[in-house]
Tab-separated table of C-alpha atoms and ligand atoms in Angstrom:
chain	number	residue	atom	x	y	z
A	702	MET	CA	11.502	-14.995	-34.436
A	703	GLY	CA	14.383	-12.614	-34.181
A	704	ASN	CA	14.225	-9.231	-32.479
A	705	TYR	CA	17.337	-9.815	-30.404
A	706	TYR	CA	19.693	-7.056	-29.388
A	707	SER	CA	22.518	-9.349	-28.199
A	708	PRO	CA	21.739	-12.785	-29.669
A	709	GLU	CA	25.113	-14.170	-28.596
A	710	ILE	CA	23.994	-13.784	-24.989
A	711	GLU	CA	20.212	-13.970	-25.278
A	712	CYS	CA	20.374	-17.268	-27.156
A	713	ALA	CA	23.625	-18.573	-25.633
A	714	GLY	CA	24.002	-22.193	-24.619
A	715	ARG	CA	23.595	-22.885	-20.903
A	716	ASP	CA	27.221	-23.883	-20.417
A	717	ALA	CA	28.562	-20.725	-22.014
A	718	LEU	CA	26.225	-18.581	-19.935
A	719	MET	CA	27.172	-20.381	-16.735
A	720	ARG	CA	30.845	-19.828	-17.476
A	721	ILE	CA	30.245	-16.086	-17.783
A	722	GLN	CA	28.161	-16.100	-14.611
A	723	LEU	CA	30.798	-17.925	-12.588
A	724	GLU	CA	33.619	-15.711	-13.707
A	725	ARG	CA	31.571	-12.618	-12.837
A	726	LEU	CA	30.406	-14.050	-9.526
A	727	LYS	CA	33.993	-14.607	-8.404
A	728	ALA	CA	34.968	-11.070	-9.366
A	729	LEU	CA	31.861	-9.695	-7.665
A	730	ALA	CA	32.604	-11.488	-4.382
A	731	ALA	CA	36.149	-10.112	-4.395
A	732	HIS	CA	35.038	-6.574	-5.308
A	733	ALA	CA	32.295	-6.463	-2.680
A	734	TYR	CA	34.494	-7.937	0.057
A	735	LYS	CA	37.331	-5.550	-0.632
A	736	ASN	CA	35.377	-2.344	-1.135
A	737	VAL	CA	32.124	-2.491	0.840
A	738	PRO	CA	32.496	-2.723	4.645
A	739	LEU	CA	28.988	-4.217	4.911
A	740	TYR	CA	30.052	-7.194	2.788
A	741	LYS	CA	33.373	-7.627	4.576
A	742	LYS	CA	31.409	-7.823	7.812
A	743	LYS	CA	28.794	-10.216	6.413
A	744	PHE	CA	31.433	-12.528	4.902
A	745	ASP	CA	33.533	-12.488	8.078
A	746	GLU	CA	30.516	-13.273	10.235
A	747	ILE	CA	29.848	-16.521	8.405
A	748	GLY	CA	33.533	-17.249	7.867
A	749	ILE	CA	33.586	-17.193	4.092
A	750	LEU	CA	36.143	-15.614	1.775
A	751	PRO	CA	35.720	-14.546	-1.865
A	752	GLU	CA	38.169	-17.344	-2.844
A	753	ASP	CA	35.679	-19.876	-1.480
A	754	VAL	CA	33.425	-19.189	-4.468
A	755	LYS	CA	34.473	-21.969	-6.820
A	756	SER	CA	31.245	-22.947	-8.514
A	757	LEU	CA	27.901	-21.280	-9.186
A	758	ALA	CA	26.331	-23.479	-6.515
A	759	ASP	CA	28.562	-21.716	-3.972
A	760	ILE	CA	26.327	-18.671	-4.321
A	761	GLY	CA	24.101	-20.434	-1.783
A	762	ARG	CA	26.850	-19.963	0.812
A	763	LEU	CA	26.958	-16.197	0.362
A	764	PRO	CA	24.970	-13.878	2.624
A	765	PHE	CA	21.709	-12.230	1.610
A	766	THR	CA	21.345	-8.460	1.287
A	767	THR	CA	18.151	-6.661	2.291
A	768	LYS	CA	16.590	-3.261	1.790
A	769	THR	CA	17.358	-2.602	5.459
A	770	ASP	CA	21.051	-3.169	4.758
A	771	ILE	CA	20.926	-0.528	2.042
A	772	ARG	CA	19.023	1.825	4.281
A	773	ASP	CA	21.536	1.353	7.080
A	774	CYS	CA	24.225	2.393	4.607
A	775	TYR	CA	22.337	5.576	3.727
A	776	PRO	CA	23.294	7.415	1.655
A	777	TYR	CA	26.596	6.208	0.195
A	778	LYS	CA	28.129	3.486	2.350
A	779	MET	CA	27.182	0.737	-0.113
A	780	LEU	CA	29.220	2.356	-2.859
A	781	ALA	CA	32.320	0.401	-3.827
A	782	VAL	CA	34.109	2.908	-6.037
A	783	PRO	CA	35.639	6.357	-5.415
A	784	ASP	CA	33.374	9.386	-5.884
A	785	GLU	CA	35.111	10.333	-9.144
A	786	GLN	CA	33.773	7.167	-10.738
A	787	ILE	CA	30.127	7.766	-9.840
A	788	ALA	CA	28.232	8.940	-12.891
A	789	ARG	CA	24.599	8.937	-11.699
A	790	ILE	CA	22.537	8.641	-8.561
A	791	HIS	CA	18.939	7.409	-8.396
A	792	ALA	CA	16.710	6.610	-5.437
A	793	SER	CA	13.455	4.952	-4.541
A	794	SER	CA	11.329	5.089	-1.434
A	795	GLY	CA	12.387	2.995	1.509
A	796	THR	CA	10.418	1.565	4.393
A	797	THR	CA	10.947	4.710	6.449
A	798	GLY	CA	11.130	8.312	5.329
A	799	LYS	CA	14.598	7.820	3.879
A	800	PRO	CA	14.983	6.720	0.286
A	801	THR	CA	17.124	3.843	-0.936
A	802	VAL	CA	20.039	5.429	-2.757
A	803	VAL	CA	21.666	3.777	-5.757
A	804	GLY	CA	24.898	4.828	-7.498
A	805	TYR	CA	26.085	3.999	-11.018
A	806	THR	CA	29.414	4.170	-12.781
A	807	ARG	CA	29.579	4.871	-16.531
A	808	GLY	CA	29.897	1.111	-16.995
A	809	ASP	CA	26.793	0.453	-14.877
A	810	LEU	CA	24.803	2.926	-16.979
A	811	GLU	CA	25.972	1.165	-20.142
A	812	LEU	CA	24.966	-2.204	-18.760
A	813	TRP	CA	21.556	-0.893	-17.759
A	814	ALA	CA	21.022	0.650	-21.208
A	815	GLU	CA	21.954	-2.711	-22.752
A	816	CYS	CA	19.288	-4.459	-20.647
A	817	CYS	CA	16.630	-1.954	-21.719
A	818	ALA	CA	17.767	-2.146	-25.354
A	819	ARG	CA	17.178	-5.910	-25.239
A	820	ALA	CA	13.693	-5.317	-23.794
A	821	ILE	CA	12.775	-2.773	-26.462
A	822	ALA	CA	14.117	-5.010	-29.236
A	823	ALA	CA	12.098	-7.928	-27.839
A	824	ALA	CA	8.986	-5.747	-28.076
A	825	GLY	CA	9.741	-5.258	-31.764
A	826	GLY	CA	11.562	-1.912	-31.532
A	827	GLN	CA	13.981	-1.139	-34.342
A	828	ARG	CA	15.826	1.752	-35.939
A	829	GLY	CA	13.412	4.257	-37.415
A	830	ASP	CA	10.885	3.757	-34.600
A	831	HIS	CA	9.802	6.483	-32.210
A	832	LEU	CA	9.952	5.495	-28.549
A	833	HIS	CA	7.515	7.487	-26.434
A	834	VAL	CA	8.728	7.411	-22.825
A	835	ALA	CA	5.916	8.345	-20.451
A	836	TYR	CA	7.534	6.951	-17.308
A	837	GLY	CA	8.586	9.674	-14.894
A	838	TYR	CA	12.041	11.185	-15.346
A	839	GLY	CA	13.976	12.016	-12.200
A	840	LEU	CA	15.179	10.011	-9.239
A	841	PHE	CA	12.722	7.306	-10.337
A	842	THR	CA	14.525	4.981	-12.743
A	843	GLY	CA	11.717	4.322	-15.247
A	844	GLY	CA	12.133	7.326	-17.538
A	845	LEU	CA	15.900	7.525	-17.882
A	846	GLY	CA	16.260	3.735	-18.019
A	847	LEU	CA	14.092	3.171	-21.078
A	848	HIS	CA	15.359	6.405	-22.570
A	849	ALA	CA	18.947	5.119	-22.561
A	850	GLY	CA	17.840	1.720	-23.867
A	851	GLY	CA	16.025	3.353	-26.775
A	852	GLU	CA	19.064	5.441	-27.657
A	853	LYS	CA	21.347	2.441	-27.489
A	854	LEU	CA	19.093	0.506	-29.824
A	855	GLY	CA	19.142	3.476	-32.200
A	856	LEU	CA	15.516	4.599	-31.899
A	857	ALA	CA	14.281	8.174	-31.825
A	858	VAL	CA	13.428	8.697	-28.173
A	859	ILE	CA	10.649	11.102	-27.206
A	860	PRO	CA	11.205	11.960	-23.512
A	861	VAL	CA	7.658	13.008	-22.624
A	862	SER	CA	7.765	11.914	-18.942
A	863	SER	CA	4.508	11.221	-17.109
A	864	GLY	CA	1.379	13.333	-16.682
A	865	ASN	CA	-0.722	15.686	-18.814
A	866	THR	CA	-2.637	12.945	-20.569
A	867	LYS	CA	-4.195	15.007	-23.341
A	868	ARG	CA	-0.739	16.234	-24.292
A	869	GLN	CA	0.508	12.641	-24.263
A	870	ILE	CA	-2.200	11.780	-26.776
A	871	GLN	CA	-1.388	14.773	-28.937
A	872	ILE	CA	2.284	13.767	-28.994
A	873	LEU	CA	1.443	10.114	-29.614
A	874	THR	CA	-0.507	11.139	-32.673
A	875	ASP	CA	1.460	14.097	-34.043
A	876	PHE	CA	4.970	12.771	-33.354
A	877	HIS	CA	4.009	9.319	-34.564
A	878	SER	CA	4.968	7.274	-31.510
A	879	ASP	CA	5.453	3.584	-32.308
A	880	ILE	CA	6.170	2.241	-28.831
A	881	LEU	CA	4.773	3.554	-25.571
A	882	CYS	CA	6.654	3.056	-22.296
A	883	CYS	CA	4.653	3.713	-19.115
A	884	THR	CA	3.033	1.936	-16.195
A	885	PRO	CA	0.124	-0.365	-17.119
A	886	SER	CA	-2.351	1.724	-15.127
A	887	TYR	CA	-1.244	4.859	-16.957
A	888	ALA	CA	-1.557	3.043	-20.282
A	889	LEU	CA	-5.166	2.209	-19.411
A	890	TYR	CA	-5.812	5.795	-18.439
A	891	ILE	CA	-4.348	7.035	-21.715
A	892	GLY	CA	-6.541	4.505	-23.540
A	893	GLU	CA	-9.673	5.678	-21.764
A	894	THR	CA	-8.899	9.314	-22.328
A	895	LEU	CA	-8.368	8.531	-25.984
A	896	ALA	CA	-11.812	6.940	-26.143
A	897	GLU	CA	-13.365	9.909	-24.329
A	898	MET	CA	-11.821	12.240	-26.874
A	899	GLY	CA	-13.628	10.259	-29.543
A	900	TYR	CA	-10.595	8.401	-30.924
A	901	GLY	CA	-10.150	4.677	-31.380
A	902	PRO	CA	-7.017	2.536	-31.546
A	903	ASP	CA	-6.828	2.998	-35.305
A	904	ASP	CA	-6.385	6.736	-34.901
A	905	ILE	CA	-2.989	6.378	-33.216
A	906	PRO	CA	0.167	4.910	-34.729
A	907	LEU	CA	1.251	2.924	-31.634
A	908	ARG	CA	2.050	-0.754	-32.107
A	909	ALA	CA	3.625	-1.844	-28.823
A	910	GLY	CA	3.851	-0.954	-25.155
A	911	ILE	CA	6.562	-1.704	-22.593
A	912	MET	CA	4.850	-1.698	-19.252
A	913	GLY	CA	5.951	-2.361	-15.726
A	914	ALA	CA	6.983	-0.769	-12.417
A	915	GLU	CA	3.786	-2.010	-10.748
A	916	PRO	CA	1.735	-5.215	-10.580
A	917	TRP	CA	-0.712	-6.001	-13.377
A	918	THR	CA	-2.498	-8.986	-14.843
A	919	ASP	CA	-3.281	-10.589	-18.178
A	920	ARG	CA	-6.784	-9.190	-17.886
A	921	MET	CA	-5.346	-5.686	-17.742
A	922	ARG	CA	-3.068	-6.518	-20.632
A	923	LEU	CA	-6.032	-7.417	-22.812
A	924	GLN	CA	-7.788	-4.159	-21.963
A	925	ILE	CA	-4.683	-2.109	-22.747
A	926	GLU	CA	-4.100	-3.959	-25.991
A	927	LYS	CA	-7.689	-3.412	-27.069
A	928	LEU	CA	-7.928	0.258	-26.115
A	929	LEU	CA	-4.619	1.262	-27.672
A	930	GLY	CA	-4.455	-1.297	-30.461
A	931	ILE	CA	-1.027	-2.547	-29.367
A	932	LYS	CA	0.841	-5.542	-28.014
A	933	ALA	CA	1.705	-4.814	-24.381
A	934	TYR	CA	4.887	-6.333	-22.933
A	935	ASP	CA	5.809	-6.690	-19.284
A	936	ILE	CA	9.128	-5.355	-17.969
A	937	PHE	CA	10.476	-5.718	-14.453
A	938	GLY	CA	13.174	-4.045	-12.463
A	939	MET	CA	13.871	-2.141	-9.309
A	940	SER	CA	16.086	0.791	-8.479
A	941	GLU	CA	18.369	-1.186	-6.185
A	942	LEU	CA	19.281	-3.519	-9.065
A	943	CYS	CA	19.575	-0.708	-11.675
A	944	GLY	CA	15.982	0.073	-12.707
A	945	PRO	CA	13.763	-1.402	-15.432
A	946	GLY	CA	15.270	-4.116	-17.623
A	947	VAL	CA	16.209	-6.804	-15.104
A	948	SER	CA	13.712	-8.980	-16.976
A	949	PHE	CA	11.527	-8.412	-20.011
A	950	GLU	CA	8.871	-10.104	-22.067
A	951	CYS	CA	9.400	-11.340	-25.618
A	952	GLU	CA	6.892	-11.793	-28.426
A	953	ALA	CA	5.628	-15.028	-26.842
A	954	GLN	CA	4.228	-12.898	-23.966
A	955	GLU	CA	4.625	-15.827	-21.622
A	956	GLY	CA	6.676	-14.598	-18.713
A	957	MET	CA	9.797	-12.469	-18.619
A	958	HIS	CA	13.351	-13.408	-19.605
A	959	ILE	CA	15.946	-12.438	-17.030
A	960	ASN	CA	19.114	-10.768	-18.270
A	961	GLU	CA	21.073	-13.546	-16.623
A	962	ASP	CA	24.490	-12.430	-17.729
A	963	TYR	CA	24.025	-9.463	-15.359
A	964	PHE	CA	21.426	-10.675	-12.891
A	965	TYR	CA	21.739	-14.112	-11.332
A	966	PRO	CA	18.272	-15.214	-10.202
A	967	GLU	CA	17.257	-17.498	-7.353
A	968	ILE	CA	13.769	-18.162	-6.022
A	969	ILE	CA	13.652	-18.978	-2.340
A	970	ASP	CA	11.195	-19.746	0.389
A	971	PRO	CA	11.108	-16.397	2.211
A	972	GLU	CA	10.840	-18.132	5.587
A	973	THR	CA	13.668	-20.646	5.295
A	974	GLY	CA	15.889	-18.915	2.737
A	975	GLU	CA	16.200	-22.231	0.842
A	976	ALA	CA	15.573	-22.606	-2.885
A	977	VAL	CA	11.999	-23.652	-3.725
A	978	ALA	CA	11.315	-26.746	-5.816
A	979	GLU	CA	11.393	-26.237	-9.583
A	980	GLY	CA	8.474	-24.186	-10.852
A	981	GLU	CA	7.235	-23.313	-7.331
A	982	SER	CA	6.718	-19.720	-6.359
A	983	GLY	CA	8.798	-17.866	-3.836
A	984	GLU	CA	10.798	-14.716	-3.316
A	985	LEU	CA	12.991	-13.577	-6.157
A	986	VAL	CA	16.589	-13.068	-5.060
A	987	ILE	CA	18.972	-11.351	-7.456
A	988	THR	CA	22.747	-11.097	-7.488
A	989	CYS	CA	24.011	-8.241	-9.653
A	990	LEU	CA	26.899	-10.042	-11.296
A	991	ASN	CA	28.891	-7.120	-12.563
A	992	LYS	CA	27.718	-3.855	-11.142
A	993	GLU	CA	30.667	-1.679	-10.230
A	994	ALA	CA	29.330	1.168	-8.115
A	995	MET	CA	26.939	-0.814	-5.967
A	996	PRO	CA	27.599	-4.538	-6.017
A	997	LEU	CA	24.674	-6.479	-4.604
A	998	ILE	CA	24.872	-10.073	-3.502
A	999	ARG	CA	21.694	-12.129	-3.162
A	1000	TYR	CA	19.371	-9.167	-2.890
A	1001	ARG	CA	15.988	-10.047	-1.377
A	1002	THR	CA	13.598	-8.312	-3.774
A	1003	ARG	CA	10.497	-9.239	-1.738
A	1004	ASP	CA	8.759	-9.851	-5.050
A	1005	ILE	CA	7.034	-13.190	-5.545
A	1006	THR	CA	7.331	-15.186	-8.757
A	1007	SER	CA	8.349	-18.592	-10.119
A	1008	PHE	CA	10.590	-19.922	-12.881
A	1009	ILE	CA	8.948	-21.161	-16.072
A	1010	PRO	CA	10.616	-24.435	-17.042
A	1011	GLY	CA	11.366	-25.294	-20.657
A	1012	LYS	CA	12.505	-23.370	-23.679
A	1013	CYS	CA	10.717	-20.297	-24.969
A	1014	SER	CA	9.405	-20.227	-28.527
A	1015	CYS	CA	11.282	-16.956	-29.182
A	1016	GLY	CA	14.623	-18.768	-29.203
A	1017	ARG	CA	16.075	-17.036	-26.153
A	1018	SER	CA	17.721	-19.320	-23.657
A	1019	LEU	CA	17.618	-16.780	-20.821
A	1020	ALA	CA	15.632	-18.083	-17.831
A	1021	ARG	CA	12.035	-16.974	-17.593
A	1022	VAL	CA	9.914	-15.939	-14.620
A	1023	ARG	CA	6.155	-15.616	-14.403
A	1024	ARG	CA	4.354	-12.332	-13.909
A	1025	LEU	CA	4.928	-11.079	-10.367
A	1026	THR	CA	2.086	-12.110	-8.123
A	1027	GLY	CA	2.724	-10.077	-5.006
A	1028	ARG	CA	5.251	-9.158	-2.361
A	1029	THR	CA	6.389	-10.687	0.897
A	1030	ASP	CA	6.167	-7.304	2.611
A	1031	ASP	CA	3.415	-4.718	2.759
A	1032	MET	CA	4.775	-2.343	0.118
A	1033	LEU	CA	2.067	-0.758	-2.027
A	1034	ILE	CA	2.625	0.938	-5.335
A	1035	ILE	CA	0.290	3.903	-5.610
A	1036	ARG	CA	0.459	5.880	-8.837
A	1037	GLY	CA	3.913	4.471	-9.356
A	1038	ILE	CA	5.187	5.504	-5.939
A	1039	ASN	CA	6.276	2.892	-3.438
A	1040	VAL	CA	4.417	3.358	-0.186
A	1041	PHE	CA	4.945	1.428	3.016
A	1042	PRO	CA	2.185	1.732	5.630
A	1043	SER	CA	4.937	2.336	8.207
A	1044	GLN	CA	5.855	5.566	6.415
A	1045	VAL	CA	2.298	6.842	6.727
A	1046	GLU	CA	2.332	5.816	10.366
A	1047	SER	CA	5.458	7.836	11.064
A	1048	VAL	CA	3.837	10.925	9.550
A	1049	LEU	CA	0.736	10.412	11.720
A	1050	LEU	CA	2.841	9.997	14.835
A	1051	GLU	CA	4.127	13.536	14.351
A	1052	MET	CA	0.590	14.911	14.782
A	1053	ASN	CA	-0.736	15.176	18.287
A	1054	MET	CA	-4.479	15.238	17.542
A	1055	VAL	CA	-4.546	11.749	16.055
A	1056	THR	CA	-3.743	8.220	17.199
A	1057	PRO	CA	-1.675	5.667	15.274
A	1058	ASN	CA	-4.883	3.754	14.499
A	1059	TYR	CA	-5.286	4.167	10.798
A	1060	LEU	CA	-6.441	2.455	7.656
A	1061	LEU	CA	-5.240	3.002	4.112
A	1062	ILE	CA	-7.915	2.493	1.492
A	1063	VAL	CA	-6.446	2.139	-1.965
A	1064	ASP	CA	-8.755	2.134	-4.938
A	1065	ARG	CA	-8.705	2.896	-8.626
A	1066	GLU	CA	-10.992	5.465	-10.198
A	1067	ASN	CA	-10.866	5.980	-13.952
A	1068	ASN	CA	-7.695	3.896	-13.946
A	1069	LEU	CA	-5.939	6.230	-11.544
A	1070	ASP	CA	-4.980	5.020	-8.099
A	1071	THR	CA	-6.565	6.796	-5.167
A	1072	LEU	CA	-5.548	6.710	-1.535
A	1073	GLU	CA	-7.746	7.523	1.417
A	1074	VAL	CA	-6.172	7.621	4.848
A	1075	GLN	CA	-8.633	7.133	7.679
A	1076	VAL	CA	-7.202	8.037	11.028
A	1077	GLU	CA	-8.678	8.085	14.503
A	1078	ILE	CA	-8.563	11.309	16.464
A	1079	THR	CA	-7.552	11.320	20.131
A	1080	GLU	CA	-10.167	11.399	22.910
A	1081	ALA	CA	-8.913	14.856	23.888
A	1082	PHE	CA	-9.359	16.227	20.399
A	1083	PHE	CA	-12.751	14.501	20.175
A	1084	SER	CA	-14.063	16.379	23.227
A	1085	ASP	CA	-12.484	19.698	22.289
A	1086	SER	CA	-15.336	22.054	21.424
A	1087	VAL	CA	-13.330	24.173	18.996
A	1088	ARG	CA	-11.772	21.307	17.029
A	1089	ASP	CA	-11.347	22.018	13.378
A	1090	ILE	CA	-11.522	18.684	11.594
A	1091	GLU	CA	-10.935	20.031	8.122
A	1092	HIS	CA	-7.854	21.931	9.147
A	1093	VAL	CA	-6.260	18.819	10.648
A	1094	GLU	CA	-7.189	16.723	7.608
A	1095	ARG	CA	-5.522	19.250	5.347
A	1096	LYS	CA	-2.468	19.410	7.586
A	1097	ILE	CA	-2.006	15.632	7.473
A	1098	ALA	CA	-2.550	15.557	3.708
A	1099	HIS	CA	0.164	18.210	3.331
A	1100	ALA	CA	2.556	16.300	5.545
A	1101	LEU	CA	1.952	13.124	3.512
A	1102	ARG	CA	2.637	14.999	0.306
A	1103	ASP	CA	5.766	16.629	1.693
A	1104	THR	CA	7.340	13.521	3.141
A	1105	LEU	CA	6.075	10.690	0.954
A	1106	ASN	CA	5.298	12.544	-2.239
A	1107	ILE	CA	1.808	11.078	-2.433
A	1108	SER	CA	-1.522	12.841	-2.481
A	1109	ALA	CA	-4.094	11.302	-0.222
A	1110	LYS	CA	-7.579	12.134	0.940
A	1111	VAL	CA	-7.436	12.210	4.725
A	1112	ARG	CA	-10.528	11.440	6.751
A	1113	LEU	CA	-10.550	11.804	10.521
A	1114	VAL	CA	-12.764	9.315	12.303
A	1115	ASP	CA	-13.961	9.127	15.895
A	1116	PRO	CA	-11.910	7.316	18.536
A	1117	ARG	CA	-12.208	3.507	18.508
A	1118	THR	CA	-14.013	3.288	15.158
A	1119	ILE	CA	-11.268	1.548	13.194
A	1120	ALA	CA	-11.569	-2.212	13.706
A	1121	ARG	CA	-8.909	-3.644	16.026
A	1122	SER	CA	-7.296	-6.883	15.156
A	1123	GLN	CA	-6.319	-9.820	17.339
A	1124	GLY	CA	-3.128	-10.429	15.485
A	1125	LYS	CA	-1.355	-8.363	12.867
A	1126	ALA	CA	-3.122	-5.042	12.445
A	1127	LYS	CA	-4.868	-4.721	9.108
A	1128	ARG	CA	-3.683	-1.400	7.801
A	1129	VAL	CA	-4.551	-1.648	4.160
A	1130	VAL	CA	-7.680	-2.278	2.143
A	1131	ASP	CA	-6.669	-2.567	-1.491
A	1132	LYS	CA	-9.811	-2.441	-3.626
A	1133	ARG	CA	-8.014	-2.126	-6.944
A	1134	VAL	CA	-9.127	-4.611	-9.548
A	1135	TYR	CA	-6.274	-5.425	-11.880
B	1613	LIG	P1	11.170	0.890	-7.856
B	1613	LIG	O1	12.464	0.550	-7.218
B	1613	LIG	O2	10.562	2.143	-7.337
B	1613	LIG	O3	11.287	0.881	-9.352
B	1613	LIG	O4	10.136	-0.263	-7.462
B	1613	LIG	C1	10.446	-1.605	-7.708
B	1613	LIG	C2	9.260	-2.488	-7.416
B	1613	LIG	O5	8.211	-2.248	-8.366
B	1613	LIG	C3	9.580	-3.951	-7.575
B	1613	LIG	O6	10.225	-4.470	-6.443
B	1613	LIG	C4	8.181	-4.542	-7.794
B	1613	LIG	O7	7.505	-4.725	-6.565
B	1613	LIG	C5	7.486	-3.452	-8.599
B	1613	LIG	N1	7.535	-3.785	-10.025
B	1613	LIG	C6	8.419	-3.360	-10.946
B	1613	LIG	N2	8.153	-3.885	-12.166
B	1613	LIG	C7	7.070	-4.694	-12.002
B	1613	LIG	C8	6.307	-5.553	-12.869
B	1613	LIG	N3	6.586	-5.663	-14.159
B	1613	LIG	N4	5.276	-6.234	-12.315
B	1613	LIG	C9	4.977	-6.129	-11.023
B	1613	LIG	N5	5.636	-5.340	-10.148
B	1613	LIG	C10	6.673	-4.630	-10.628
B	1614	LIG	ZN1	10.869	-15.703	-25.159
């Protein structure tokens, strides 16, 4: 019991929490309507005004927001405050080549740090601990998000960033890292490398891990916990909403608590847009109750989960959701990078020796994700006597790295060898075992 950063909120009574949510929802509707043309248009289209929000149930009358909306506002048209108030910009990959851009005010950064501080505290972090952040630093939100949370909680933050696994292990050991923050697949890789180097879990000081940014399972959790000798906690977030810290696991390790004073959750049937029955799974929809720079109303996360009814043994009253079980779209997360098959397709369409018949084969070798792109060559290229297969493969691999930031093994295959489908084309074979 214990380990709260903001007990007055985390353990608040439902009524008190709902009062805060309603007050913030009203202010959000007014802010978005007044300052973001997209929201003015959406509200006007359905004939609703911010003043019509009188109860929390009225949220169901507000319009949804999608990733496409954000993309259409690329880069800054979603921002609701003057440039002078923007303190940070992050981005994540979108469904086409263009990233989804997110802006933060000072206040938004504070709020985000608060969310991460709660997550780190729930994982047992306290003053005097060393927080080893091995999420990437940069436009990706993982590194800087947990970094700020650790500082806010008063920990010593070690900003290692991702990569260079042997060095990670050296730092873990020599700098005495207590809590490791990284993706679950990277945690497994670190654990395996540790074993290869002849060390066991008792040789490192770690006691907890805060892991997210990609799907994982309880089976993976057990492996990570065993290899590193830690308790591994799930954390969820996405750049559009702020970054990591939207929801986090507590010591019960039974689903994630949502920071409901900032993020109002709904779970809907993705087809009908209606709320699912209690405990059923559906698409998580989040309203950012008090973000200043980029207010978001009913954001369709595309992530699938369900609410866990009942009270948690940790004493928090914040709503809980189960581990994410998938997405309603075809987004893949490969080595922490969001990849949409459509992005790969647009790169292939730029090349004139290949056809848009392709297959992405995602696998995991030594706990690292691998991507092979099989693509059919054109008939003309096939019959060309001087064709240089390797050169074209390299050229496509370069283009994929340049535009999508992912390294892939490209394999050209003969025309008409990739299976055709009667309905939706099957573009992805995901062989990863979680
Ligand atoms: P990004 O905006 O690049 O941080 O990517 C956000 C996406 O990562 C989410 O929409 C989820 O699909 C995925 N994600 C983040 N955290 C988790 C988690 N704990 N479990 C499963 N998927 C996650
Ligand atoms: Zn709990």
